[in-house]
Every structure is written in C-alpha cells, then in structure tokens.
Short mmCIF file of C-alpha atoms and ligand atoms in Angstrom, two decimals:
data_model
loop_
_atom_site.label_atom_id
_atom_site.label_comp_id
_atom_site.label_asym_id
_atom_site.label_seq_id
_atom_site.Cartn_x
_atom_site.Cartn_y
_atom_site.Cartn_z
CA MET B 1 -0.05 -0.02 0.14
CA ASN B 2 1.25 3.31 -0.83
CA PRO B 3 0.98 6.19 1.75
CA LEU B 4 -2.06 7.55 0.45
CA GLN B 5 -3.85 4.14 0.58
CA GLU B 6 -2.66 3.73 4.13
CA ALA B 7 -4.11 7.10 4.96
CA LEU B 8 -7.41 6.26 3.24
CA THR B 9 -7.63 2.84 4.86
CA GLN B 10 -6.96 4.41 8.49
CA ARG B 11 -9.71 6.97 7.62
CA LEU B 12 -12.30 4.46 6.83
CA ARG B 13 -11.51 2.58 10.24
CA ASN B 14 -11.76 5.88 11.98
CA GLU B 15 -15.25 6.71 10.37
CA ALA B 16 -16.74 3.40 11.53
CA GLN B 17 -15.27 3.76 15.11
CA LEU B 18 -16.70 7.29 15.11
CA LEU B 19 -20.12 6.13 14.12
CA GLU B 20 -19.71 3.35 16.94
CA LEU B 21 -19.02 6.12 19.57
CA ILE B 22 -22.02 8.18 18.27
CA SER B 23 -24.12 5.13 18.53
CA THR B 24 -23.18 4.47 22.13
CA THR B 25 -23.31 7.97 23.38
CA ASN B 26 -26.06 9.24 21.40
CA PRO B 27 -24.95 12.93 21.37
CA LYS B 28 -27.43 15.97 20.56
CA LYS B 29 -27.37 16.98 16.85
CA GLU B 30 -26.22 20.71 17.88
CA ASP B 31 -23.24 19.36 19.84
CA LEU B 32 -22.25 16.75 17.30
CA ALA B 33 -22.11 19.51 14.50
CA ARG B 34 -20.04 21.99 16.81
CA TRP B 35 -17.68 19.23 18.22
CA GLY B 36 -17.15 17.66 14.62
CA GLY B 37 -17.06 20.89 12.54
CA PHE B 38 -20.05 19.47 10.61
CA SER B 39 -22.98 21.41 9.19
CA GLU B 40 -26.18 20.44 11.12
CA LYS B 41 -27.47 18.55 8.06
CA THR B 42 -24.39 16.25 8.17
CA ALA B 43 -24.62 15.74 11.91
CA ALA B 44 -28.44 14.84 11.38
CA ARG B 45 -27.31 12.28 8.84
CA LEU B 46 -24.73 10.62 10.93
CA LEU B 47 -27.09 10.41 13.96
CA TRP B 48 -29.81 9.05 11.49
CA ILE B 49 -27.18 6.27 10.25
CA THR B 50 -26.52 5.34 13.89
CA ARG B 51 -30.15 4.98 14.83
CA THR B 52 -30.93 3.00 12.01
CA LEU B 53 -28.28 0.34 12.18
CA PRO B 54 -27.49 -1.50 15.47
CA THR B 55 -24.15 -0.66 17.26
CA TRP B 56 -22.50 -4.09 16.33
CA VAL B 57 -22.49 -3.16 12.72
CA PHE B 58 -20.09 -0.15 13.46
CA HIS B 59 -18.11 -2.27 15.68
CA THR B 60 -17.69 -4.82 13.05
CA ALA B 61 -17.13 -2.35 10.11
CA ALA B 62 -14.41 -0.96 12.16
CA ARG B 63 -12.54 -4.20 12.97
CA THR B 64 -13.15 -6.58 10.18
CA HIS B 65 -14.45 -4.79 7.20
CA HIS B 66 -12.79 -1.34 6.95
CA ILE B 67 -15.67 0.41 5.41
CA GLY B 68 -16.60 4.27 6.05
CA ILE B 69 -19.53 6.43 6.41
CA ALA B 70 -20.56 6.48 2.88
CA ALA B 71 -20.99 2.60 2.50
CA LEU B 72 -22.58 2.34 5.96
CA ASP B 73 -25.11 5.27 5.05
CA ALA B 74 -25.77 3.15 1.82
CA ILE B 75 -26.54 0.19 4.15
CA ALA B 76 -28.71 2.15 6.46
CA SER B 77 -30.77 3.56 3.44
CA GLY B 78 -31.28 0.07 2.30
CA ILE B 79 -32.37 -1.43 5.58
CA ASN B 80 -34.66 1.64 6.15
CA LYS B 81 -36.51 0.64 3.05
CA LEU B 82 -36.78 -3.20 3.99
CA CYS B 83 -40.59 -3.76 4.25
CA ASN B 84 -40.61 -7.46 3.92
CA PRO B 85 -41.23 -8.97 7.37
CA ASP B 86 -39.94 -12.26 6.57
CA VAL B 87 -36.27 -11.07 5.77
CA ASP B 88 -33.74 -11.43 8.73
CA LYS B 89 -32.39 -7.90 9.18
CA HIS B 90 -29.37 -8.80 10.87
CA ALA B 91 -28.27 -11.33 8.30
CA LEU B 92 -29.09 -8.95 5.52
CA ILE B 93 -26.78 -6.35 7.10
CA ARG B 94 -23.90 -8.98 7.43
CA ASP B 95 -24.47 -9.89 3.73
CA TYR B 96 -24.33 -6.18 2.70
CA LEU B 97 -21.06 -5.53 4.89
CA THR B 98 -19.40 -8.40 3.02
CA HIS B 99 -20.47 -6.99 -0.48
CA ALA B 100 -19.12 -3.63 0.86
CA ASP B 101 -15.57 -5.13 1.06
CA THR B 102 -15.23 -5.68 -2.50
CA LEU B 103 -17.75 -3.08 -4.23
CA SER B 104 -17.22 0.52 -4.57
CA VAL B 105 -19.85 2.65 -2.80
CA THR B 106 -21.73 3.39 -5.84
CA GLU B 107 -21.70 -0.23 -6.85
CA LEU B 108 -22.93 -1.35 -3.24
CA ASP B 109 -25.63 1.43 -3.39
CA ALA B 110 -26.81 -0.06 -6.88
CA HIS B 111 -26.69 -3.87 -5.67
CA ILE B 112 -28.68 -3.05 -2.30
CA ARG B 113 -31.19 -1.17 -4.50
CA THR B 114 -31.64 -4.07 -6.85
CA HIS B 115 -31.55 -6.68 -4.20
CA LEU B 116 -34.29 -4.78 -1.93
CA ASN B 117 -36.75 -4.42 -4.97
CA GLN B 118 -36.64 -8.06 -5.08
CA LEU B 119 -37.07 -8.67 -1.43
CA ASN B 120 -39.90 -6.12 -1.09
CA LYS B 121 -41.98 -7.44 -4.07
CA ASN B 122 -45.64 -7.64 -2.93
CA HIS B 123 -44.83 -5.90 0.32
CA THR B 124 -45.39 -2.00 1.24
CA ILE B 125 -44.68 0.00 4.25
CA PRO B 126 -47.85 1.14 6.20
CA ARG B 127 -47.68 4.90 6.05
CA LYS B 128 -48.75 7.13 8.82
CA ALA B 129 -51.03 9.99 8.55
CA ARG B 130 -49.25 13.40 8.16
CA LEU B 131 -49.82 17.14 7.40
CA ALA B 132 -47.05 19.39 6.50
CA PHE B 133 -46.65 23.06 5.78
CA ASN B 134 -44.17 24.63 3.43
CA ALA B 135 -41.98 27.22 5.22
CA ASN B 136 -41.26 29.46 2.36
CA PRO B 137 -43.98 31.30 0.40
CA ASP B 138 -43.70 31.25 -3.52
CA VAL B 139 -43.62 34.43 -5.52
CA ASN B 140 -47.51 35.01 -4.95
CA GLY B 141 -46.87 34.97 -1.32
CA HIS B 142 -48.61 31.48 -1.11
CA CYS B 143 -47.52 28.64 0.97
CA PHE B 144 -48.28 24.94 0.21
CA LEU B 145 -49.68 22.59 2.63
CA GLN B 146 -50.09 18.84 2.09
CA GLY B 147 -51.12 15.92 3.87
CA ALA B 148 -52.43 12.46 3.63
CA GLY B 149 -54.49 10.24 5.95
CA PRO B 150 -56.81 7.30 6.39
CA ALA B 151 -59.08 7.52 3.11
CA GLU B 152 -62.41 7.42 5.04
CA LEU B 153 -61.23 10.28 7.42
CA VAL B 154 -60.07 12.38 4.33
CA ALA B 155 -63.50 11.71 2.65
CA GLN B 156 -65.44 12.80 5.74
CA MET B 157 -63.30 16.03 5.78
CA ARG B 158 -63.80 16.57 2.16
CA THR B 159 -67.67 16.24 2.54
CA ILE B 160 -67.75 18.84 5.14
CA LEU B 161 -65.39 21.30 3.57
CA THR B 162 -67.31 20.90 0.12
CA ARG B 163 -70.70 21.62 1.88
CA ASP B 164 -69.03 24.80 3.36
CA ALA B 165 -67.36 25.71 0.13
CA GLU B 166 -70.67 25.51 -1.65
CA GLU B 167 -72.23 27.84 0.93
CA ILE B 168 -69.37 30.31 0.50
CA ARG B 169 -69.94 30.27 -3.21
CA ARG B 170 -73.63 30.73 -2.87
CA ALA B 171 -72.87 33.84 -0.61
CA HIS B 172 -70.76 35.32 -3.55
CA PRO B 173 -72.73 34.81 -6.64
CA ASN B 174 -71.02 37.62 -8.59
CA THR B 175 -67.56 36.35 -8.25
CA ASP B 176 -66.20 33.47 -10.32
CA MET B 177 -64.77 31.82 -7.31
CA LYS B 178 -63.66 28.19 -8.11
CA LEU B 179 -64.62 25.46 -5.87
CA SER B 180 -60.94 24.95 -5.03
CA GLU B 181 -60.54 28.37 -3.91
CA ALA B 182 -63.83 28.19 -1.87
CA MET B 183 -62.58 24.85 -0.26
CA PHE B 184 -59.50 26.79 0.83
CA SER B 185 -61.57 29.57 2.51
CA ALA B 186 -63.93 26.94 4.18
CA LEU B 187 -60.90 25.10 5.54
CA ALA B 188 -59.31 28.46 6.69
CA HIS B 189 -62.50 29.67 8.28
CA LYS B 190 -63.24 26.12 9.95
CA ILE B 191 -59.63 26.35 11.75
CA LEU B 192 -59.45 30.07 12.41
CA SER B 193 -62.84 30.61 13.92
CA GLU B 194 -62.45 27.93 16.47
CA ARG B 195 -59.25 29.93 17.80
CA ASN B 196 -60.39 31.13 21.11
CA THR B 197 -58.70 34.14 22.77
CA ASP B 198 -60.93 34.69 25.74
CA ASN B 199 -60.70 32.63 28.92
CA ASN B 200 -64.39 33.22 29.43
CA HIS B 201 -65.28 31.41 26.26
CA ASP B 202 -62.94 28.53 26.92
CA PRO B 203 -65.07 25.60 26.10
CA TYR B 204 -62.98 23.25 28.27
CA LEU B 205 -63.14 25.42 31.26
CA PRO B 206 -65.79 23.29 32.94
CA TYR B 207 -63.30 20.51 32.58
CA ARG B 208 -60.36 21.93 33.74
CA PRO B 209 -59.06 21.30 37.48
CA CYS B 210 -60.29 24.01 39.71
CA TYR B 211 -59.02 25.63 42.80
CA VAL B 212 -61.12 27.56 45.41
CA ILE B 213 -59.35 29.88 47.50
CA ALA B 214 -60.83 31.38 50.63
CA CYS B 215 -58.68 34.37 50.93
CA ASP B 216 -57.12 35.33 54.23
CA PRO B 217 -59.83 36.94 56.56
CA THR B 218 -57.40 39.83 57.20
CA LEU B 219 -58.04 40.87 53.45
CA ARG B 220 -60.83 43.18 52.56
CA TYR B 221 -62.12 42.99 48.85
CA HIS B 222 -62.84 46.30 47.05
CA SER B 223 -65.24 46.44 43.91
CA ASP B 224 -62.34 47.61 41.89
CA GLY B 225 -60.69 44.05 42.15
CA LYS B 226 -58.21 45.08 44.73
CA VAL B 227 -57.66 43.69 48.16
CA ILE B 228 -56.72 45.80 51.35
CA THR B 229 -54.65 44.44 53.60
CA THR B 230 -54.32 45.22 57.34
CA ASP B 231 -51.14 47.48 56.83
CA GLY B 232 -53.31 49.34 54.36
CA SER B 233 -51.80 48.58 51.21
CA LEU B 234 -53.78 47.68 48.01
CA ILE B 235 -52.86 44.49 46.07
CA ASN B 236 -54.59 43.08 42.89
CA LEU B 237 -56.52 40.06 43.81
CA THR B 238 -55.41 38.48 40.80
CA ASP B 239 -51.92 38.70 41.68
CA ILE B 240 -52.60 36.72 45.08
CA VAL B 241 -54.75 34.30 43.04
CA ASN B 242 -52.21 33.64 40.56
CA GLN B 243 -49.39 33.31 43.19
CA GLU B 244 -51.53 30.74 45.13
CA THR B 245 -52.59 28.67 42.38
CA SER B 246 -49.76 28.40 40.13
CA THR B 247 -49.98 24.69 39.29
CA TYR B 248 -53.84 24.79 38.45
CA GLY B 249 -55.80 26.02 35.46
CA TYR B 250 -58.08 28.78 36.88
CA ALA B 251 -59.41 30.02 40.08
CA ILE B 252 -62.54 31.23 41.82
CA ALA B 253 -62.08 33.53 44.55
CA TYR B 254 -64.54 34.05 47.58
CA THR B 255 -63.49 36.83 49.76
CA LEU B 256 -65.04 38.71 52.60
CA THR B 257 -66.90 41.72 51.69
CA GLU B 258 -66.97 45.13 53.47
CA GLY B 259 -70.35 43.73 54.73
CA GLY B 260 -68.57 40.93 56.46
CA ASP B 261 -70.07 38.10 54.40
CA TYR B 262 -68.11 35.69 51.99
CA GLU B 263 -68.92 36.23 48.30
CA HIS B 264 -67.88 35.06 44.90
CA ALA B 265 -65.36 37.79 44.02
CA GLY B 266 -64.14 36.60 40.58
CA THR B 267 -63.14 33.60 38.45
CA TRP B 268 -59.89 33.84 36.65
CA GLY B 269 -58.08 31.86 34.14
CA LEU B 270 -54.56 32.02 35.35
CA GLU B 271 -52.12 34.18 33.57
CA ARG B 272 -50.03 31.44 33.02
CA PHE B 273 -50.20 31.80 29.19
CA PHE B 274 -48.92 34.85 27.26
CA ASN B 275 -52.01 36.62 25.52
CA ASN B 276 -52.16 37.52 21.80
CA HIS B 277 -50.81 40.86 22.24
CA GLN B 278 -47.85 39.87 24.12
CA ARG B 279 -47.22 37.03 21.63
CA PHE B 280 -47.57 39.57 18.86
CA ILE B 281 -45.12 41.92 20.66
CA ALA B 282 -42.75 38.87 21.05
CA THR B 283 -42.83 37.85 17.39
CA ILE B 284 -42.00 41.58 16.26
CA GLU B 285 -39.05 41.43 18.49
CA ASN B 286 -38.08 37.82 17.69
CA PRO B 287 -39.54 36.70 14.38
CA LEU B 288 -38.14 33.01 15.13
CA CYS B 289 -37.60 30.80 17.70
CA ALA B 290 -35.07 32.10 20.12
CA HIS B 291 -32.76 28.93 19.92
CA PRO B 292 -29.70 29.59 17.94
CA GLY B 293 -30.03 28.48 14.29
CA CYS B 294 -33.56 27.19 14.80
CA ASN B 295 -35.87 28.56 11.72
CA ARG B 296 -39.21 27.90 13.37
CA PRO B 297 -41.63 31.06 12.93
CA ALA B 298 -42.22 32.47 16.28
CA THR B 299 -45.98 32.35 15.44
CA ASN B 300 -45.79 28.66 15.70
CA CYS B 301 -43.92 28.85 18.88
CA GLN B 302 -44.85 28.32 22.38
CA GLY B 303 -44.59 31.31 24.90
CA HIS B 304 -41.70 30.36 27.11
CA HIS B 305 -41.17 31.94 30.58
CA ILE B 306 -37.44 32.78 30.75
CA HIS B 307 -37.71 32.80 34.52
CA ALA B 308 -39.84 29.77 34.92
CA TRP B 309 -43.55 30.25 35.82
CA SER B 310 -43.36 27.53 38.31
CA HIS B 311 -40.74 29.30 40.20
CA GLY B 312 -42.49 32.65 40.25
CA GLY B 313 -41.46 34.16 36.65
CA ALA B 314 -43.93 36.50 35.66
CA THR B 315 -46.13 36.51 32.39
CA THR B 316 -44.73 39.60 31.13
CA ASN B 317 -43.14 40.80 27.80
CA TRP B 318 -39.68 40.85 29.21
CA ASN B 319 -39.99 37.36 30.52
CA HIS B 320 -41.29 36.14 27.29
CA ALA B 321 -39.30 34.07 24.57
CA PRO B 322 -40.81 32.24 21.58
CA LEU B 323 -39.43 28.85 21.65
CA CYS B 324 -40.58 25.90 19.33
CA ALA B 325 -41.73 22.77 21.24
CA PRO B 326 -38.73 20.84 20.99
CA HIS B 327 -36.54 23.62 22.30
CA ASN B 328 -38.98 24.52 24.80
CA ALA B 329 -38.79 21.11 26.13
CA GLN B 330 -34.98 21.10 26.17
CA ASN B 331 -34.64 24.35 28.03
CA ASP B 332 -33.11 23.94 31.55
CA ASP B 333 -35.83 25.52 33.76
CA THR B 334 -33.96 24.43 36.86
CA ASN B 335 -30.26 24.69 37.80
CA THR B 336 -29.23 21.40 36.08
CA HIS B 337 -27.08 22.73 33.25
CA HIS B 338 -27.95 20.10 30.93
CA ASN B 339 -29.09 21.53 27.64
CA GLY B 340 -28.51 25.31 28.49
CA ARG B 341 -31.28 28.04 28.86
CA ILE B 342 -32.70 30.82 27.05
CA GLU B 343 -31.83 34.45 28.65
CA ARG B 344 -32.03 37.93 27.65
CA CYS B 345 -29.10 39.92 27.08
CA PRO B 346 -29.28 42.44 29.94
CA THR B 347 -28.00 45.38 27.69
CA THR B 348 -29.74 44.79 24.57
CA GLY B 349 -32.66 42.48 25.42
CA ILE B 350 -31.82 40.21 22.65
CA LEU B 351 -32.73 36.46 23.61
CA GLY B 352 -29.94 34.10 23.27
CA LEU B 353 -29.10 30.62 24.65
CA LYS B 354 -26.49 30.07 27.58
CA ARG B 355 -25.25 26.67 27.34
CA HIS B 356 -23.56 27.03 30.82
CA PRO B 357 -24.03 29.55 33.46
CA THR B 358 -20.41 30.90 32.70
CA SER B 359 -20.70 30.73 28.87
CA GLU B 360 -21.54 33.58 26.36
CA LEU B 361 -25.12 34.09 25.06
CA GLN B 362 -25.43 32.50 21.63
CA PHE B 363 -27.92 34.21 19.54
CA ASN B 364 -30.11 32.97 16.54
CA ASN B 365 -28.33 34.58 13.76
CA LEU B 366 -30.34 33.35 10.74
CA PRO B 367 -31.29 36.16 8.43
CA VAL B 368 -34.87 36.25 9.55
CA ALA B 369 -33.98 36.36 13.20
CA ARG B 370 -31.81 39.34 12.57
CA LYS B 371 -34.86 41.28 11.34
CA GLY B 372 -36.22 41.42 14.81
CA ILE B 373 -37.00 44.70 16.29
CA ARG B 374 -34.82 44.11 19.17
CA ARG B 375 -31.62 43.81 16.94
CA TRP B 376 -32.54 47.11 15.45
CA LEU B 377 -33.25 48.78 18.90
CA ALA B 378 -29.68 47.52 20.01
CA GLN B 379 -28.15 49.16 17.10
CA LEU B 380 -29.90 52.33 17.59
CA LYS B 381 -28.62 52.09 21.13
CA GLN B 382 -25.02 51.66 20.00
CA ASN B 383 -25.18 54.55 17.73
CA GLU B 384 -26.22 56.81 20.50
ZN1 ZN L 401 -36.56 25.97 18.03
#
C-alpha cells in the first residue's frame, strides 16, 4: 500500500469507529455539529445512520471490514426501505457488509437497491397520516400545505369542506370563485374561527381542574378588584390568586366583603399563558424561535417563561421568549445545566442561549432572526 492508500484505509476505520461512538453515546445534533465541525445536516445524517443500524454493525465495520460512513449510509438507507417482514435484518446487514468489502460505494448502493426491490416485491410499508406546511412562500406569497391520512377520514373532511365551500360560493354569486378556492376559504374559516382568545369562552373551562381559594380573612375586597391588607396596602386580587394557584388551570375567589360576608369575587383563568398581544410583541421582537439556528417561525412557537413560571416568573413581555416545542422542552428551567437555557442579554434585551452559567449568550443569527426589532433597537442604542 502506498502512503495515500494507508491514510485512506485508516480514515475508513476511524469513520466506522466514530459512528460506533456516536451510536453508544447518542449526542445532541447541535453538539455533534459543533464538536465535529459538521453542518447540522451532516450531523443529523450521522445520527440517523447510527439510529437506523444496530451498534454491532459499526463495531464490526471498524474491526473486520474497513468500510466508512458512505458505505454504512448506503446500508442504512437500504435497511430503512426493507418492508418484507420475513427477511432477517441482521443477516441482511451482514451480507451487505461482506459486499461492501469488494464493491465501490456506488456499486454497493446499486446492488442494495436491486436486491431490495426483489425482497420487497408484494410488500409495502404502512404509512402514517401526516400534514405538513411549506415554510417558504412562493412568488405570489402563497405557502403549500399537504397531507395524507386514512381514506375514510379524508372523505369525511372533504364532505364537510365541500358543503361549506358551496355555501361560500352561494354567498358570493357575482364572483367566479372556483370550488378549490372556496374549499381553501372553508378550511381556513373552520380552523381560524375556532381559535379562542378569551378565557371566559374557553369551551374546556368546565373540565379543567379548579382551585377554590378562601382568601385570608385579614384581606378586605373592594369592588375595583383590589384587596386591602391590614397594613393598608392595596394588592390586585389576581396577583394573590396567581401566586397561590400556580399549578392549576383557573381559580374562583371567595372573599369577605366590607359587609362581612363571604362572596364570590371573581373567576380567573390564570395568567400562565401569554396573551395574543404579548405574543404579537414577541413575534415582532423575535421573528423566529430564540434558539440559535432554529428556523421555526415565532408564530408557531410556544410562549416560554425565561424565569420559569413554576418558580414565580411573571407572564410579562420581558420574561417572554418564543421557543418551538422541542427547544422549549430542552430548556433547563432549573439549575441542572444540561442543555442550557434561554436568557435575555441584559443590555440589548436580545434573547440567546446560555449553554452553561459561565458561557456567553449564543444568538439565533439566521437572516430572518436578525430582522427582529430587538436587533434594530440594539443598533440604535449603540449609535447613541
Ligand atoms: Zn426552536
């Protein structure tokens, strides 16, 4: 072997060993990308390979086969497409590993495809229902949505939407609205009209857990919703209720009135959730999820309490960070220092990720995220 061949052979062995380590340690995509100098796409692919094939494959590949990432990727892709339940997966992988020793990656890939076509004859993978939305609008400002699901369910949806669409067309007799256009309006109306922004019209209110608070008898209730304490200070009853009931859905308050009787003073959906106006403000300030590199639009994000609500964090604009569901779930709300936590830069107010209490804030620097008003305000401040 010449030095180049030796180096390349060593590289293949290292690649298989690398996959074996990824398989046994299962790192996070972001960490793998950072540590390995990979793009997140490459890191995701490596993780996918190690989750599709069992660990022994990489162990064997590194020690007896000397095949690298490309060949193992081809094998993983093939195994992923196998839908004949009678085939022994492990034996098939062993067979492909042996082929990988003598074939180039291109030949291996072609061999696996042909072989699988034969194995899969008369078998199909049962597909799961799905609905997906295109992230980028086309030149007309339209976004595609598409999905698939059980035929009978789709037929029912279609019947309901067709009925509504025809009603819409009848209501607009002088326009040449096509059925497909009316169908879209019907769908949009169906979904958007059910959005409810008012706690008092929450259809699930009667089914939520409820906490009845008998307020401290030293407090006196006033008709303006405030409570006077024995030392003469006025406090919003909602503040007391919110504090008392942080783990419940809504509260009903009974208080002693000036007349000296207990009376129902109010029912509150707890201000655990950011209201629409706060969400709107947060979207203008941060158009995307606050996590570095995440391109989920803020409008589809959850309202995250930077200082956790369960630890007394307020539902205020300053304590609000839009985070997509996965990144919200990852956030360290306690002092565990596992994934890091979202914080606000104290001088600019820009949201960023603090991986560790001592590390610098990392910001979402995707082009859309940089359009956020907070960035602009920070620049204005800098130019002062
Ligand atoms: Zn995110």
